[in-house]
Amino acid sequence: MSRIDGRTPEQLRPVTIERGWSKHAEGSVLVSFGDTKVFCTASVTEGVPRWRKGSGEGWVTAEYAMLPRATNTRGDRESVKGKIGGRTHEISRLIGRSLRAVIDYKALGENTIVLDCDVLQADGGTRTAAITGAYVALADAVTWAQGRKLVRPGRRPLTGTVSAVSVGIVDGVPLLDLCYEEDVRAETDMNVVCTGDGRFVEVQGTAEAEPFAREELNALLDLAVTGCADLAALQHTALEATLEK
Amino acid sequence: MSRIDGRTPEQLRPVTIERGWSKHAEGSVLVSFGDTKVFCTASVTEGVPRWRKGSGEGWVTAEYAMLPRATNTRGDRESVKGKIGGRTHEISRLIGRSLRAVIDYKALGENTIVLDCDVLQADGGTRTAAITGAYVALADAVTWAQGRKLVRPGRRPLTGTVSAVSVGIVDGVPLLDLCYEEDVRAETDMNVVCTGDGRFVEVQGTAEAEPFAREELNALLDLAVTGCADLAALQHTALEATLEK
Amino acid sequence: MSRIDGRTPEQLRPVTIERGWSKHAEGSVLVSFGDTKVFCTASVTEGVPRWRKGSGEGWVTAEYAMLPRATNTRGDRESVKGKIGGRTHEISRLIGRSLRAVIDYKALGENTIVLDCDVLQADGGTRTAAITGAYVALADAVTWAQGRKLVRPGRRPLTGTVSAVSVGIVDGVPLLDLCYEEDVRAETDMNVVCTGDGRFVEVQGTAEAEPFAREELNALLDLAVTGCADLAALQHTALEATLEK
Amino acid sequence: MSRIDGRTPEQLRPVTIERGWSKHAEGSVLVSFGDTKVFCTASVTEGVPRWRKGSGEGWVTAEYAMLPRATNTRGDRESVKGKIGGRTHEISRLIGRSLRAVIDYKALGENTIVLDCDVLQADGGTRTAAITGAYVALADAVTWAQGRKLVRPGRRPLTGTVSAVSVGIVDGVPLLDLCYEEDVRAETDMNVVCTGDGRFVEVQGTAEAEPFAREELNALLDLAVTGCADLAALQHTALEATLEK
Amino acid sequence: MSRIDGRTPEQLRPVTIERGWSKHAEGSVLVSFGDTKVFCTASVTEGVPRWRKGSGEGWVTAEYAMLPRATNTRGDRESVKGKIGGRTHEISRLIGRSLRAVIDYKALGENTIVLDCDVLQADGGTRTAAITGAYVALADAVTWAQGRKLVRPGRRPLTGTVSAVSVGIVDGVPLLDLCYEEDVRAETDMNVVCTGDGRFVEVQGTAEAEPFAREELNALLDLAVTGCADLAALQHTALEATLEK
Amino acid sequence: MSRIDGRTPEQLRPVTIERGWSKHAEGSVLVSFGDTKVFCTASVTEGVPRWRKGSGEGWVTAEYAMLPRATNTRGDRESVKGKIGGRTHEISRLIGRSLRAVIDYKALGENTIVLDCDVLQADGGTRTAAITGAYVALADAVTWAQGRKLVRPGRRPLTGTVSAVSVGIVDGVPLLDLCYEEDVRAETDMNVVCTGDGRFVEVQGTAEAEPFAREELNALLDLAVTGCADLAALQHTALEATLEK
């Protein structure tokens, strides 16, 4: 059985990672997972939030948002509504936690890196694309900080790589990297964040229709681990290219 | 190796579920997992949110909050700050999703049940205690609605039971139902929501320090499934008692 | 003529004052006036708000709130609405003023005590129950601060005791400590805060239906003074017991 | 002993009530109690808030605010802060309750009158000046509504008159109508709202320094009743003049 | 063709500038352009916003607001709505920029002047009346600051004078100083801020109905320059009078 | 004298207008004026805001925002701050007015078009790029609406074209289309919105340093008219290309 867009169940959508998409940010990436496009910037500032001052340790945080017409029908801006919605909060926190998992705060020193992930176009998997792209922007920002001697020589603030992918069960079949249409029809939906060496940073599985069994969970985790490995390879290739800016 | 409070790794804290704790609410429970105490009420109203009107289907939603001095140091009220924090949003959404997993919207008819979970005292595991207690309050509210003929005769709005527990790895050992001190020291932390028949509704695992391996994930899931089964038995016992009100 | 619940006009509802209801707070009380239950905590922090720094004087403030289902129909949370309502503001200010009336700021030193009064169940008189319970929590918190030497030896931050009660005229009869049903029917409604030695801290009378005459005001004040004396005795008894914590 | 501004203890400050101060509002008054100046408008709209629709009854409500430089040092605008402060809430509610005490909702019919009381210059007693001025604006608005046949012929929406004054004990002496300097020094401070026939609508007394005794309360009430009677006479005179507009 | 109120096209409405309208503010003016009345206060505080500290330079800013019943139908308060509207923001910024154009920040020293322009009654041209009145309040505040030696001797913080007027094309005829009725009917509407020596500080023209041609723009600018010169003369006269306060 | 980037005073930066940049929106454009990049989408919905219902007329409105790292240093998100800033409000309103100037509401029928202009990268002139790009997105959205028969046959909702450009005086020389560095140094800064036939829709000139004379204003207007004509030609070329989507 082939999928809506002709993929096999264990196949990612076409993924592109364009670095240097902003002239201002210390790291910036336009990442796309099929028709999902997320613009990720990494902004470095010296200093840390007040509660961390004097600790000698840095901080990494993230903010996620969707442009109002990123989706099929226009959504109201959260700035106009005057408050951040629950979904935005949840995803921003997930991205921040995921990237902090590969940061050595001591090595970063008292510097802060903010990752902004703005969805320009959504077609499912925006949070996983955001994490995958944000890692690359973060890597470029860390390199920039090292070049500026903000980080002490010989220290490596990044302890590994991180990528993320969604998996789900649609009509009883476990699928990798769901597009929007598949996501809507999924009985179970899971977002998995892995390090480049195949360990888990975050596993979030939700029964959308029916509670799921242990075997289904296992099948989804298998699929996700493979997908994250593919994404890690794509991140590696993207970061190997020379960034002219 | 025994735990801070003398428990074995796979042992729950003392759990109590007191029904009928409010004279106003259609269902109400004071649940405690050790020193964690959550007051759960279930409020039934006829009618559904606008986007669901005319569907013939009901709705269940949840709101979680902590009293300002539920924790060791006083936190500012979100009402005074004028906005809901990310953590509150995230947990409220988790509770809502968990309970909707055992609801048959058609059977509920166009009625809404709101679950309010207010933490009176926190010592780790507030969200899992909240889900476990809210289920019992929900069950009482459904019974109330059936008694009032809000639900059509012969229909059963509840399709199963649901409970939740936290698990985590502390000093390399997988532990069930972490108290606050253990939670702070955990390398990996997971919240698992199961149905009474042992299937998963929600699995949320986070690497707090180090990314975790598949075997660790498996050990935690095993522990959680056992813990949820114990909680399901306690819910059953609590609901079997006659509620005098 | 006897009242809805069989009391005489000058009789309080059954009042209970349970101390030590929280393991975290420096003072904590679950107070009930009949079916009205308010959870009061007193939190001590060293230091004072910015506008008071360097004065050598302490500060006491209060926040009042109702859980959403404390009443017969569920009310929206103020945190979700994003703002504090007028009634909440008014009552929080009243509680703070009432307790500050028995505080010697100099003796307290540059420490702050915040009183949180959260209504778990409402049946009329929530603000007077809150003041009466908050006083006991405050007394415990002051004792705690003395034990920690936060207060200079020999100084007594509490200059007296304070309690509060509602009074009102229903069907032409002045009644003490109105329950919700009586409150709704009252022509005139008054909240009176007294010190243990029978003087007034706050008198707030409102004509709900008809303006009231001086004699009615006098009758209500007489009733309130008696009620507050009874409450002061109950506070005294509660504070005499040994608090095991 | 004479007061700061040479008044006797039982003397009001010079009071002026200028009607027709706005060309747009149905009733409008610039009221001054000495240097305290409040601009009161009464706006009539057909219809009532949703919760009152179909009742055949009208509604009266009030909003109080201070211009940022009404006081000696500039205060931030509540619109800029994004929220209404507790003091503003409390006073707005007091004004609304006070004026509703002389309204016959049935006679008003399903019309709403909003009283806006904006303090242009503050020198103590802004809330009592606001109530006293708002009554006159309300009376003009009711006359306007009667002229437009919004009110059924023969019905009188106003059942009486209402005015308010502050009283307080300064250096042991009960004083009428405190100016700011006196207010700051008062040991006890009371705001009293009376009807024209000398009955009470609202009595709010607060011990600022020391709790007060029953005799002090009595002396203050005596003073307030006299002051309100004087104000009622001034309102009467103001309303007798022909309003050219 | 004569206008609604009998004026010629190039004639201002009757303009009054009353100084010393507040006993608290360092400068205060009640300005009226016909039935438009704006209360302007200038508040001087020592010190500047954080981003300007240590620069040796002062700051001038403005806030504009309308009372709820300044217009023909009552508008909701922005404080109640919890946010500032776009129109308010836009006008506040315009007033601030206009007055900063005649300020020598170095001469002002590290002092801040806030201009509050509150519209008591609106009949078109509220922003231009506000700028014209605020200038006079600002001049009085600067004189006050000079008297208090907040400004170094010999320095003149004011480098010129500033006034503003609206112009528009109604039925093809360019008109000066539009009242509300004319404003509503205008095809093109322009607000022009000029210095006393006839140069431009701000020009804001908007096609309300049809785009406008260069000649129309020129005719409007000619009219505005004349109007501003008239206003500058009125400001001069007002400031020449002795201010008794 | 040549400019920072080698342009002559009357030369635009390289301008690109890419249509069809979003798969969801009815019209979408990525417009760049040099390094300034704005993503504009036009969203069509049937129906109009409440205040316009039943009028038979449509509505067009706009929202402008900057991504947090569109500028050289990261700015806080307005959604996180919980309110829209004054600059954002001002520009959103300007874009909306500019585009409404070329809309025939009757021809549009009761449909609403919302223009979202999100600045991805800023280097001066973001509001003028936004207007110029939004016009093209609007034109595509109108064509889409005509294709769907939302617009009655034979009616043309667009009555003309509109584009915008900034002009300013730097070191005494009038320059067209300022980049950020020029903008910062400009003595006078003006944004001009013109229709394709060379008439004015909006003229907003501000003296940043010195008030400006009539001749300077004239020189700037001359420059702006030429720049807008160039932009109109570029819009025309962009819209002539076939849009494959």
XYZ file of C-alpha atoms in Angstrom, chain B residues 15 22 27 30 50 74 83 90 135 137 178 180 196 203 211-212 225 245:
18
model
C -2.644 6.548 47.536
C -17.447 19.094 47.357
C -18.149 14.695 40.825
C -9.398 14.632 46.887
C -19.847 26.667 19.754
C 5.483 30.500 47.135
C -1.300 34.809 31.925
C 0.927 21.646 28.932
C -11.056 9.917 36.306
C -14.603 12.527 39.574
C 8.750 9.669 41.989
C 9.811 15.577 44.438
C -7.506 -0.169 32.794
C 3.648 8.277 26.862
C 19.696 10.806 26.456
C 18.317 7.377 27.252
C 2.216 -0.470 33.267
C -23.890 13.065 49.645
